[in-house]
XYZ file of C-alpha atoms in Angstrom:
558
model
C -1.808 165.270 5.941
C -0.588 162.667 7.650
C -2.827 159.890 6.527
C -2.551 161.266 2.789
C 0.826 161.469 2.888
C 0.793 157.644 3.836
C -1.599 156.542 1.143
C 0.289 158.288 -1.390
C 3.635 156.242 0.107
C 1.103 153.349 -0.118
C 0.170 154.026 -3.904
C 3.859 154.439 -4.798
C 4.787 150.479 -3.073
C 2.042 149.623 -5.023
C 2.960 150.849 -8.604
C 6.828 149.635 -7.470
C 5.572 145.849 -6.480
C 3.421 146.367 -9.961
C 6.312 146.920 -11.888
C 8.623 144.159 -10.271
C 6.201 141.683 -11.055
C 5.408 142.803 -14.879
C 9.555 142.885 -15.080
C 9.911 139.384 -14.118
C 6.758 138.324 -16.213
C 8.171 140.150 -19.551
C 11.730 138.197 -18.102
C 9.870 134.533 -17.875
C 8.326 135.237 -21.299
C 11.208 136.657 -22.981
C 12.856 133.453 -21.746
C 10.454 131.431 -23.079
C 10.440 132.829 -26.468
C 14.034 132.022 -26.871
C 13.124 128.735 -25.919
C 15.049 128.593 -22.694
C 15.294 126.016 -19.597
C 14.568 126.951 -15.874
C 17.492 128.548 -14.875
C 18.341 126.529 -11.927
C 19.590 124.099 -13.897
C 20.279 125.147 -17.225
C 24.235 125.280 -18.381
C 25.329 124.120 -14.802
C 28.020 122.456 -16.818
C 30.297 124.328 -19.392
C 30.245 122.026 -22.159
C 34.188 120.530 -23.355
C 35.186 121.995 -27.084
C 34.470 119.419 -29.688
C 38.064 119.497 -30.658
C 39.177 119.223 -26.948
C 36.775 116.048 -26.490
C 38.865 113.894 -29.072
C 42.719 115.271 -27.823
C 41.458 113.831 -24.211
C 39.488 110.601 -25.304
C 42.776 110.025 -27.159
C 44.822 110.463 -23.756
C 42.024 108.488 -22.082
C 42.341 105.774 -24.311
C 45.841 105.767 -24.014
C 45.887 105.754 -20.358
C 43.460 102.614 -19.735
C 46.123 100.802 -21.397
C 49.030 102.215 -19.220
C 46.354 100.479 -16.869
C 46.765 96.911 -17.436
C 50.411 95.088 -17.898
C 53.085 94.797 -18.479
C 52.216 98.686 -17.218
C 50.030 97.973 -14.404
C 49.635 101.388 -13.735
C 46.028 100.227 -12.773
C 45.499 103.586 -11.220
C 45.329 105.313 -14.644
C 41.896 103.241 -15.205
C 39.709 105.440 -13.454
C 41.192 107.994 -14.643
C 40.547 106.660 -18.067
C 36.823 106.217 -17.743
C 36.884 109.779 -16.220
C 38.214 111.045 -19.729
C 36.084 108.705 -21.326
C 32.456 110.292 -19.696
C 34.100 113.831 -20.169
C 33.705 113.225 -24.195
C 29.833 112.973 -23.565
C 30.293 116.874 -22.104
C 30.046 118.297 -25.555
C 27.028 120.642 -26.754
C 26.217 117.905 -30.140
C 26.269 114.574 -30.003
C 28.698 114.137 -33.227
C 31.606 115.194 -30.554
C 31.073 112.948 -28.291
C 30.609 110.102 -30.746
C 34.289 111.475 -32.603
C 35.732 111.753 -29.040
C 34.458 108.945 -27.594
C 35.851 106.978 -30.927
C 38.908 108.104 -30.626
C 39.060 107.090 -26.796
C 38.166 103.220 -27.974
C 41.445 103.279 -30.391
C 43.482 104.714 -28.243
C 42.862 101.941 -26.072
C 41.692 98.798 -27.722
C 44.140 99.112 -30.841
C 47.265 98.980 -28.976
C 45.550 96.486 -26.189
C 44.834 93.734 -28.749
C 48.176 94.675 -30.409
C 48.516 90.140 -30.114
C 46.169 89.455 -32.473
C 48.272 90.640 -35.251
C 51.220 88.267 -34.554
C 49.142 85.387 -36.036
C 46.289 86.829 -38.193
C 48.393 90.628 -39.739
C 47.513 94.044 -39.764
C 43.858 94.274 -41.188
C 42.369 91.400 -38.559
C 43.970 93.147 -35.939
C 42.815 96.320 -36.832
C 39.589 95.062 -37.597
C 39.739 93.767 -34.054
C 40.477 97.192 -32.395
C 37.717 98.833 -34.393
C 34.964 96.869 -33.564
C 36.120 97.257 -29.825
C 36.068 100.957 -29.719
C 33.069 101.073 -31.308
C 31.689 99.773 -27.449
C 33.425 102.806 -26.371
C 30.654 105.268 -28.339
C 27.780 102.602 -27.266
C 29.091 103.902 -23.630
C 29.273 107.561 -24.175
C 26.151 108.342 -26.475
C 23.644 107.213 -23.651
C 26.036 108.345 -20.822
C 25.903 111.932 -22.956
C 22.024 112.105 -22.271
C 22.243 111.445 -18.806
C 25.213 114.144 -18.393
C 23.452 116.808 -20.479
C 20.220 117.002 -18.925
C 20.972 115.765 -15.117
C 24.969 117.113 -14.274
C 27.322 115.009 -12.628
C 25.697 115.074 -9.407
C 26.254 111.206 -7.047
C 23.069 110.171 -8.508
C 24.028 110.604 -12.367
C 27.388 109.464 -11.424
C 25.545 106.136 -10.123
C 23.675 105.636 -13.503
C 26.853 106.236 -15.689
C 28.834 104.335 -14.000
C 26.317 101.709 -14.190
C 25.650 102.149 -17.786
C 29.749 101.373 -18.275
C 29.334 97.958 -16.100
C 26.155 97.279 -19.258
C 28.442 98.071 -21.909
C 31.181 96.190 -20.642
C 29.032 93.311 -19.802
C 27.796 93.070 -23.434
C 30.737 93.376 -24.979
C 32.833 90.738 -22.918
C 29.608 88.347 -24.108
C 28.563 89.239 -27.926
C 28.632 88.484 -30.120
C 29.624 85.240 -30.958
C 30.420 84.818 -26.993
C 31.723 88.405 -26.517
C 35.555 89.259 -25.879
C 36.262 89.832 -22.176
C 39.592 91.429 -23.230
C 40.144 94.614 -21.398
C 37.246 94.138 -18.749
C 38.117 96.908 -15.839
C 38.625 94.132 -13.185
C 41.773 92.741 -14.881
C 43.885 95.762 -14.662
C 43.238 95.343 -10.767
C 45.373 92.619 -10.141
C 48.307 94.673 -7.970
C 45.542 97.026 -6.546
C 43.781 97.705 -3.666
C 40.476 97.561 -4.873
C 40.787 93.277 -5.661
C 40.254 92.838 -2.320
C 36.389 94.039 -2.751
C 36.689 91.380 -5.734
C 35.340 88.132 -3.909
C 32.375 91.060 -2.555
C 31.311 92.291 -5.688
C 32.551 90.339 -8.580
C 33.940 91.787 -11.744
C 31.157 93.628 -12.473
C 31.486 95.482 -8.714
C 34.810 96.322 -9.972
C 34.026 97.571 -12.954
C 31.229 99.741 -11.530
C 33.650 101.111 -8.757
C 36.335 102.307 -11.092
C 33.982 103.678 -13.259
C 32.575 105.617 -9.945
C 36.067 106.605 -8.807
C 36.587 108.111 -12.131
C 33.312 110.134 -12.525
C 34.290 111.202 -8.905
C 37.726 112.253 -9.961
C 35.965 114.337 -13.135
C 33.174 116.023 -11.086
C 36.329 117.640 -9.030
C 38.608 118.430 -12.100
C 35.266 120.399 -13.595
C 35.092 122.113 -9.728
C 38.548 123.136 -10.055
C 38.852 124.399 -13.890
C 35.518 126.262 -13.689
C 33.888 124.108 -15.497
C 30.705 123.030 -13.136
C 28.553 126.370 -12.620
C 26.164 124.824 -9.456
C 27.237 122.534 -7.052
C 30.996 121.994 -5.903
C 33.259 124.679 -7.263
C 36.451 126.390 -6.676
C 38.285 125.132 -3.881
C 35.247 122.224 -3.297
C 36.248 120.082 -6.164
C 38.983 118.209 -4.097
C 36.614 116.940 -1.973
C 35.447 113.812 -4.967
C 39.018 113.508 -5.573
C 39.777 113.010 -2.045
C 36.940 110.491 -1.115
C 37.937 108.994 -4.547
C 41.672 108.520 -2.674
C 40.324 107.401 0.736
C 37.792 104.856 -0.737
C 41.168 102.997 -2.506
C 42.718 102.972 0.616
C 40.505 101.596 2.730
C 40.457 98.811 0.537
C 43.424 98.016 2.273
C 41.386 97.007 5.330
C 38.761 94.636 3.299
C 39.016 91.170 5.184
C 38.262 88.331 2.485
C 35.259 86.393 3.182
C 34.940 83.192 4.903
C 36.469 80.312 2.357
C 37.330 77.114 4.431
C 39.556 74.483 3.069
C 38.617 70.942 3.080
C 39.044 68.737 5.786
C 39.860 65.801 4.240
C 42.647 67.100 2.686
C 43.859 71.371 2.605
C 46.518 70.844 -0.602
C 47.299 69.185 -3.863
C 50.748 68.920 -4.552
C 51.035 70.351 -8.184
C 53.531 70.675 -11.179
C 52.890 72.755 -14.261
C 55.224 72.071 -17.017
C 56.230 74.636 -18.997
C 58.249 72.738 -21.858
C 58.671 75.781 -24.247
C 59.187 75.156 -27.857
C 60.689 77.258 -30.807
C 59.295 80.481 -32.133
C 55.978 79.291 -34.239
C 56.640 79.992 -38.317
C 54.278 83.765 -39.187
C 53.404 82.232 -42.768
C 52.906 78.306 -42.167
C 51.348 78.512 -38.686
C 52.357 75.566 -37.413
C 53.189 74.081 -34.113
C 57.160 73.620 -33.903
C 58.981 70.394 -33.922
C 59.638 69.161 -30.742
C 57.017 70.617 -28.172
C 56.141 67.047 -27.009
C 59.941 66.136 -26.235
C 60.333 69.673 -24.564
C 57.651 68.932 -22.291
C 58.469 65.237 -21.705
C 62.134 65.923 -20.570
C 61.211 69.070 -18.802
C 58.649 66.489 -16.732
C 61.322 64.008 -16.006
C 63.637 67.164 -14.903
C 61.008 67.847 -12.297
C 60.262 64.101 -10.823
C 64.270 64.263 -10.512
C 63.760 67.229 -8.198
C 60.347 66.235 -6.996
C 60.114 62.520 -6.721
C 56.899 61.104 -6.129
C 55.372 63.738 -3.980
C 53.566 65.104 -6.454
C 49.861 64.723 -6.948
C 48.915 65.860 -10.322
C 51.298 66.899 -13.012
C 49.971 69.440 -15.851
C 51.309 70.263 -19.450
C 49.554 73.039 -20.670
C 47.367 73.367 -24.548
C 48.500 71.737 -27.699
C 51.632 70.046 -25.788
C 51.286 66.887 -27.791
C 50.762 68.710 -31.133
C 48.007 65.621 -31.820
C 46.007 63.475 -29.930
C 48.476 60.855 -28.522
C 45.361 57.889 -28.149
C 46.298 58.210 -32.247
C 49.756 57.625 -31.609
C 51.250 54.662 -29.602
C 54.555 56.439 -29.070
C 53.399 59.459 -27.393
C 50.569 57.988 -25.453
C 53.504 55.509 -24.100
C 55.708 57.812 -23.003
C 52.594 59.815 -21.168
C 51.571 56.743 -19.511
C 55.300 55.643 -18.494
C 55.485 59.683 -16.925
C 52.381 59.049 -14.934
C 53.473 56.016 -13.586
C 56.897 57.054 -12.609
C 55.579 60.472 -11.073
C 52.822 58.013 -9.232
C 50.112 60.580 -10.332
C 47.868 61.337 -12.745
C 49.036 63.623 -15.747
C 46.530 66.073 -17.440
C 47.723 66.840 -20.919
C 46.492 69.293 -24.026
C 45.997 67.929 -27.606
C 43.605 68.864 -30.854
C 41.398 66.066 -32.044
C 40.191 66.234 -35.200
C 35.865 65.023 -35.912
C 35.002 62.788 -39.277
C 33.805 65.959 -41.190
C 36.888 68.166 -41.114
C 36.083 69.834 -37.482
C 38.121 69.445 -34.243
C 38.163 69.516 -30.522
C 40.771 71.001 -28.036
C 40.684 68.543 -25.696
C 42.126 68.563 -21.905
C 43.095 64.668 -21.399
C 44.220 63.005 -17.892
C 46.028 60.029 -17.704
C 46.498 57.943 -14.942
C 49.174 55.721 -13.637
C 47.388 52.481 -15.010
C 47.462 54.002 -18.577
C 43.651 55.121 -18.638
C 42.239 57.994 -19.860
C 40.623 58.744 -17.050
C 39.015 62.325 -17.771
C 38.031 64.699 -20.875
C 36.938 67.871 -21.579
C 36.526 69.868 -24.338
C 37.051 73.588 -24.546
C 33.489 75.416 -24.139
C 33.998 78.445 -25.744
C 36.312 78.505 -28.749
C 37.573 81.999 -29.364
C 35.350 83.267 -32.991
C 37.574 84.421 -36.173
C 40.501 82.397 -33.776
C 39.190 78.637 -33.348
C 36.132 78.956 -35.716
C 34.486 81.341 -38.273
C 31.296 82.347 -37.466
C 29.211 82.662 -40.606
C 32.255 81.503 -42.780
C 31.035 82.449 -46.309
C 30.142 85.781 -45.957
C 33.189 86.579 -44.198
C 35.030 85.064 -46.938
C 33.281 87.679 -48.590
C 35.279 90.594 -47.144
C 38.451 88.745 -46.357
C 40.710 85.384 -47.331
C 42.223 86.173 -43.845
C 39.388 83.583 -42.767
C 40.919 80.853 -44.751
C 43.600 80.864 -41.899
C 41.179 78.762 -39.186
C 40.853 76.051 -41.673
C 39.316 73.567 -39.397
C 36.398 74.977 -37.039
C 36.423 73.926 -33.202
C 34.174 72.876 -31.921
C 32.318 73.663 -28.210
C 32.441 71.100 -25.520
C 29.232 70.969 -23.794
C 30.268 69.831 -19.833
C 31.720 72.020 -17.234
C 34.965 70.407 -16.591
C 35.565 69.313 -13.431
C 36.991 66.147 -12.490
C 37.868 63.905 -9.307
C 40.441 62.061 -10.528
C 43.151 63.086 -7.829
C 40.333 63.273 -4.976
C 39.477 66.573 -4.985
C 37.449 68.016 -7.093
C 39.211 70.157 -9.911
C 38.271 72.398 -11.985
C 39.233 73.147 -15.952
C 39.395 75.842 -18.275
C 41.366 76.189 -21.665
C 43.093 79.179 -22.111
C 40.943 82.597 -22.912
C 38.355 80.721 -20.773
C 39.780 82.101 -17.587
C 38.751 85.243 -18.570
C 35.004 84.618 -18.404
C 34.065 85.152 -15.336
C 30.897 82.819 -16.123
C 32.955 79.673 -16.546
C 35.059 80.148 -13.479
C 31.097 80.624 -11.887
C 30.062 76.709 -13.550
C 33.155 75.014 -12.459
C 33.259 76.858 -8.705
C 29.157 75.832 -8.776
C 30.002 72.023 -9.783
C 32.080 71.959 -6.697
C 35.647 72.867 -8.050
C 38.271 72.846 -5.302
C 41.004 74.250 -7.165
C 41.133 75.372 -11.036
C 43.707 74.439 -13.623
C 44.020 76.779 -16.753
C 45.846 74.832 -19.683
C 47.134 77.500 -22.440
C 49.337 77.735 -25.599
C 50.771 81.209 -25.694
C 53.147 80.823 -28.827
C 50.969 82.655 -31.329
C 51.390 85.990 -29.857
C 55.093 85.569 -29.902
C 56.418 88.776 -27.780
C 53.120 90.563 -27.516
C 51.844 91.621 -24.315
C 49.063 89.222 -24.101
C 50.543 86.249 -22.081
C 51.567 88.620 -18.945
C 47.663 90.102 -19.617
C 46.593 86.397 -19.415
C 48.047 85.151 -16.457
C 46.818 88.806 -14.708
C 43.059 87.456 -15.512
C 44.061 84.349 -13.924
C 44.917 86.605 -10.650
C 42.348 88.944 -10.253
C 39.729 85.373 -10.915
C 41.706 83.358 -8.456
C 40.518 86.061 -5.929
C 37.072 86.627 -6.906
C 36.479 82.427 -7.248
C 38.110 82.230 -4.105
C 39.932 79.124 -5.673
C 43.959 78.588 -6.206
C 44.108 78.980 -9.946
C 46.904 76.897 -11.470
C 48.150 78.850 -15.462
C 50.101 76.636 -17.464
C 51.514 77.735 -20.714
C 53.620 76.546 -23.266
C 55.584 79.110 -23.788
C 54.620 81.042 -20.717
C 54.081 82.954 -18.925
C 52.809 80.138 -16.083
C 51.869 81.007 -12.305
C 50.257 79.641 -9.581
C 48.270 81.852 -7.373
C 46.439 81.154 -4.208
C 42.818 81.886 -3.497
C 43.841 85.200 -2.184
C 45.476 86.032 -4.811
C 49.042 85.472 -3.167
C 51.539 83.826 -6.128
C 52.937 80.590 -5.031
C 55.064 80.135 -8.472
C 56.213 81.650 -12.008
C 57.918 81.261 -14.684
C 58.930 84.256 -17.320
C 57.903 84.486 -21.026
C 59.565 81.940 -23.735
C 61.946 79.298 -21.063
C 61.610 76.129 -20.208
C 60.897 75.443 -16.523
C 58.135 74.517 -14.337
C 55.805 75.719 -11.701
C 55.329 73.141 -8.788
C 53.743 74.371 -5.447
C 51.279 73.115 -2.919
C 48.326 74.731 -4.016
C 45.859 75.451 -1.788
C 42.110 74.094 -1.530
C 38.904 76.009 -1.020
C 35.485 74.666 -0.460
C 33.965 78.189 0.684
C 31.195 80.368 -2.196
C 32.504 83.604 -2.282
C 29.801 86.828 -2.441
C 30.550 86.908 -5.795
C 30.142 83.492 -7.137
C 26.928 83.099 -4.910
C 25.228 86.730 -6.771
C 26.087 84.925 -10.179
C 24.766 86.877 -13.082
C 22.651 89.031 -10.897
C 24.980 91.535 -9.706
C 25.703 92.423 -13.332
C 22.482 92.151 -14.669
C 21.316 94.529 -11.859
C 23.201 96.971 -11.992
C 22.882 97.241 -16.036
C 19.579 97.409 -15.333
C 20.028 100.761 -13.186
C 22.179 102.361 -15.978
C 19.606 101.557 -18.442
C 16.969 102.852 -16.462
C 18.803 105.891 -15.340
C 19.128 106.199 -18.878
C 15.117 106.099 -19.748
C 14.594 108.476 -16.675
C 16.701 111.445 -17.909
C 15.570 111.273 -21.136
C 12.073 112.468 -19.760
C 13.819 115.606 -18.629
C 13.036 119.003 -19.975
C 15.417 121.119 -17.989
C 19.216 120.819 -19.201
C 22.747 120.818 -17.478
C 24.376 121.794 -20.966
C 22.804 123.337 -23.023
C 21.659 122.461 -26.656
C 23.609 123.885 -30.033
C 22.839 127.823 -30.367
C 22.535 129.053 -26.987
C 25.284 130.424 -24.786
C-alpha cells in the first residue's frame, strides 16, 4: 500500500514536472513566433514619446548655450548632452533624427547668432543648420548603441566617446572644421578645467558627455523609465557620483610646468585702440583705427615707460600693410623706439593676383621687420570661398569675401624679445592643434592678435577670449588676447587673469606675463587622445550593432 501509494505520488511529480516543462516550451515558442528578444534584456528601457524627444532636444539645445558666455552656466552642458542622448531613446529612428535636429538648433542657431552681424540672416542660418546637422550624426549611432545595450557604464563609455568623434570632426571639416561650441570652452569658470592640462579638450569633452549620460541613467531610475538595473530610489546614486566627480576636481594639482631660468616674465602691453562701429552694407574698416591705436600706445609708455618688453596691437590695426606706406610704418618704428621694444602689429597684404595675407608683423627699435607670419587657417565662407563658383550658384552672399586669404604655411613662433613666443590670429586660438605646433616649436608664451568689430554686440568676443582661457590652461602657456575692439585679457598658464578690458573702449592690457617651458599631459598625447577615444565610440558602435537582444524594443511590440 505503502509503496503503491508512493509510486502513484511519484507518477503524479512526474506528469506535474511534464507539464511545467511543455508550458515553458509552448512559452519559448510562442515567444519566438512573435518574434521576441530574450527577456532579460528586452524593453529594459521605456522608450521617450516621439513628440517628447523633440520638446527636450529643444530644451537641451537651449541649455548648452546657457552653457557657454556671457551665461556661463557651464553646468547646464552636461546636462545638455544628457537631453541630447535621451532623443536616441525613441522606438524609430525618424524621432531621434527630428529630436536630435531640433536639439542642434536650439543650440547652434542662437550660438553662432555673430555670424549674421556681417554676412545677414540666410548665411547665418545656413551656418546653424549645417551645425546641428552634427547633432543627428551624434544621436543616430548613439541610438543603436542605446537600443540594443541600455545605459549601463559600459554603453555610457562608448556614447560618450562617440560625442568626443563627432565633435572632433566637426571642429576639423570640412574646409578645416569650426571648433565653435567644442564642450571644453564652456569650462572656463569650472571645476572640471583643472583636468584640462590631463586630458586635453577632447578629455573634457568626453567627461561632460559622461557626467551627462550619468545624470540621464538616474533621471530614467527615478521616472520609471529604466526596467533592470538602478531604479526607484537607486537612480541618485549616477547623479551623485556625477556631483562628487565635479568636486573633486577641486583638488586636481596642475602638472609640473617650470618657468625658464633665464628669465620667468615678459613685460607685456596689448593695445586695445578701439575704433567706430564698422558700416553693415560697405564693410569696411573705420577711419581712424591706426591713430586709435597709436595714441592709445603712447598713453601707455606715459604710464609705463620703458619697462615694457613687447608691445602688441591686435588684427587689421593698420587697416593696410604699413611697409606700403611711409607714414604709418614711421610712426610704428618711432613707437618701438620710444617704448625701447619691439612692437608686433596686424595688417592685410594683398598678392599680385587679387589674393591676400593677414599678416602678424614685428618691428623692432632699429626700424626692421624683424618677424612675419601669416594666418594658417583662414576661416572658409569668412576669409575665403571654398569652391567659389558653385557657391555662387546658391548665393551672391559669397561675393562679400571678394579677395580670398590665403594660408600661411609656418608655425609662428618667434625670438625676437628672447623668449620664444608663440602666434595665432584670431579664431586660431580655438584649435587646439595650433596651440599644440606653436607649444611643440618651443613657445614660451602665446600672443592671440584679433579684430572683433564685425560681430558688433554679439556674444562672440566674450566666447573668444573664454577659448583663450580654457587653452591657456590646457597649453600650460600665458595666453596674451588682443582685440580691437575687445574684449582683450591676459591669462596666466593656470588660467588665473592677469588683465581685461570690456567690449567696444579704448584701453590696454599690460601685465607681466608669465613664462612656461614645461609639456603639459595634454600637449605631449597630441592627436592621440582624441583619435583614441573616437576610435572606442566607433567601435562600441560596430560591437552593438552585432547584437540580437534589445534594450528598447523595435516599432509594434509593447
Amino acid at each position: 500500500m505503502s509503496s503503491g501509494g508512493t509510486g502513484r505520488s511519484g507518477a503524479t511529480s512526474t506528469r506535474s514536472r511534464g507539464s511545467g516543462a511543455a508550458a515553458r516550451s509552448r512559452g519559448r515558442s510562442a515567444a519566438g513566433a512573435r518574434g521576441s528578444r530574450p527577456p532579460h534584456r528586452e524593453e529594459a528601457l521605456r522608450p521617450v514619446p516621439g513628440s517628447v524627444a523633440v520638446l527636450v532636444g529643444a530644451a537641451g539645445g537651449l541649455a548648452a548655450v546657457a552653457a557657454f558666455p556671457p551665461y556661463d552656466l557651464w553646468f547646464l552642458l552636461p546636462l545638455a548632452i544628457g537631453a541630447l542622448s535621451a532623443t536616441a531613446l525613441t522606438r524609430t529612428a525618424t524621432a531621434t533624427v527630428l529630436a536630435s535636429f531640433a536639439w542642434g538648433l536650439g543650440f547652434f542657431v542662437p550660438l553662432t547668432h555673430w555670424a549674421a552681424t556681417y554676412a545677414g540672416a540666410m548665411p547665418w542660418l545656413a551656418l546653424g543648420i549645417f551645425q546641428a546637422l552634427f547633432a543627428v550624426l551624434f544621436a543616430v549611432p548613439a541610438r543603436a548603441v542605446l537600443v540594443r545595450r541600455g545605459l549601463g557604464p559600459g554603453s555610457a563609455l562608448v556614447v560618450a566617446a562617440l560625442w568626443v568623434a563627432v565633435e572632433t570632426l566637426r571642429s576639423h571639416a570640412p574646409w578645416g572644421g569650426l571648433p565653435w561650441g567644442a564642450s571644453a570652452f564652456a569650462l572656463a569658470d569650472s571645476p572640471l578645467l583643472n583636468l584640462g592640462p590631463w586630458i586635453g579638450t577632447a578629455g573634457l569633452a568626453l567627461l561632460c558627455a559622461l557626467l551627462g549620460l550619468g545624470v540621464l541613467r538616474g533621471v530614467l531610475a527615478l521616472t520609471g523609465r529604466s526596467r533592470r538595473g538602478l531604479g526607484g530610489i537607486a537612480g541618485l546614486l549616477p547623479i551623485a557620483v556625477s556631483i562628487t566627480v565635479v568636486a573633486a576636481c577641486l583638488l586636481v594639482p596642475y602638472p609640473p610646468n617650470p618657468a625658464p631660468a633665464q628669465q620667468s616674465t615678459l613685460r607685456v602691453a596689448g593695445i586695445q585702440g578701439n575704433m567706430d562701429p564698422i558700416d553693415p552694407v560697405a564693410l569696411t574698416m573705420p577711419e581712424g583705427v591706426f591713430e586709435n591705436h597709436l595714441a592709445m600706445s603712447h598713453e601707455v609708455l606715459r604710464s609705463e615707460g620703458t619697462e615694457l618688453d613687447l608691445v602688441v596691437w591686435p588684427e587689421d590695426s593698420t587697416s593696410w600693410d604699413p611697409r606700403d606706406d611711409p607714414y604709418r610704418e614711421q610712426a610704428i618704428v618711432d613707437l618701438s623706439g620710444q617704448a625701447d621694444a619691439p612692437v608686433m602689429i596686424g595688417t592685410q597684404t594683398p598678392t599680385e593676383d587679387g589674393r591676400r595675407y593677414n599678416y602678424s608683423l614685428v618691428y623692432a627699435p632699429d626700424g626692421q621687420v624683424v618677424y612675419q607670419y601669416a594666418k594658417r587657417h583662414p576661416v572658409p565662407f569668412g576669409e575665403y570661398i571654398p569652391a567659389r563658383s558653385f557657391f555662387r550658384a546658391i548665393t551672391d552672399k559669397v561675393d562679400m569675401v571678394s579677395s580670398d586669404m590665403i594660408a600661411g604655411e609656418e608655425v609662428g613662433v618667434t625670438d625676437v624679445v628672447g623668449p620664444p613666443i608663440g602666434v595665432l590670429i584670431c579664431f586660431e586660438i580655438a584649435y587646439d592643434n595650433l596651440v599644440r605646433d606653436v607649444v611643440d616649436d618651443g613657445a614660451q608664451m602665446i600672443v592671440v592678435q584679433s579684430n572683433n568689430a564685425l560681430f558688433g554686440e554679439s556674444h562672440e568676443a566674450v566666447q573668444q577670449v573664454a577659448e583663450a582661457k580654457v587653452l591657456a590652461v590646457v597649453s600650460g602657456r600665458s595666453v596674451v588676447h588682443v582685440s580691437t575692439v575687445g574684449e582683450s585679457a591676459i591669462y596666466g598658464p593656470e588660467g588665473r587673469e592677469l588683465a581685461r578690458t570690456g567690449h567696444w573702449e579704448q584701453g590696454a592690457v599690460v601685465a607681466d606675463v608669465p613664462l612656461r617651458t614645461g609639456i603639459t599631459p595634454a600637449v605631449a598625447a597630441g592627436w592621440w587622445t582624441s583619435l583614441i577615444i573616437s576610435a572606442l565610440g566607433l567601435a562600441g558602435v560596430a560591437a552593438a550593432l552585432t547584437r540580437k537582444d534589445r534594450a528598447i524594443a523595435p516599432p509594434g511590440r509593447r
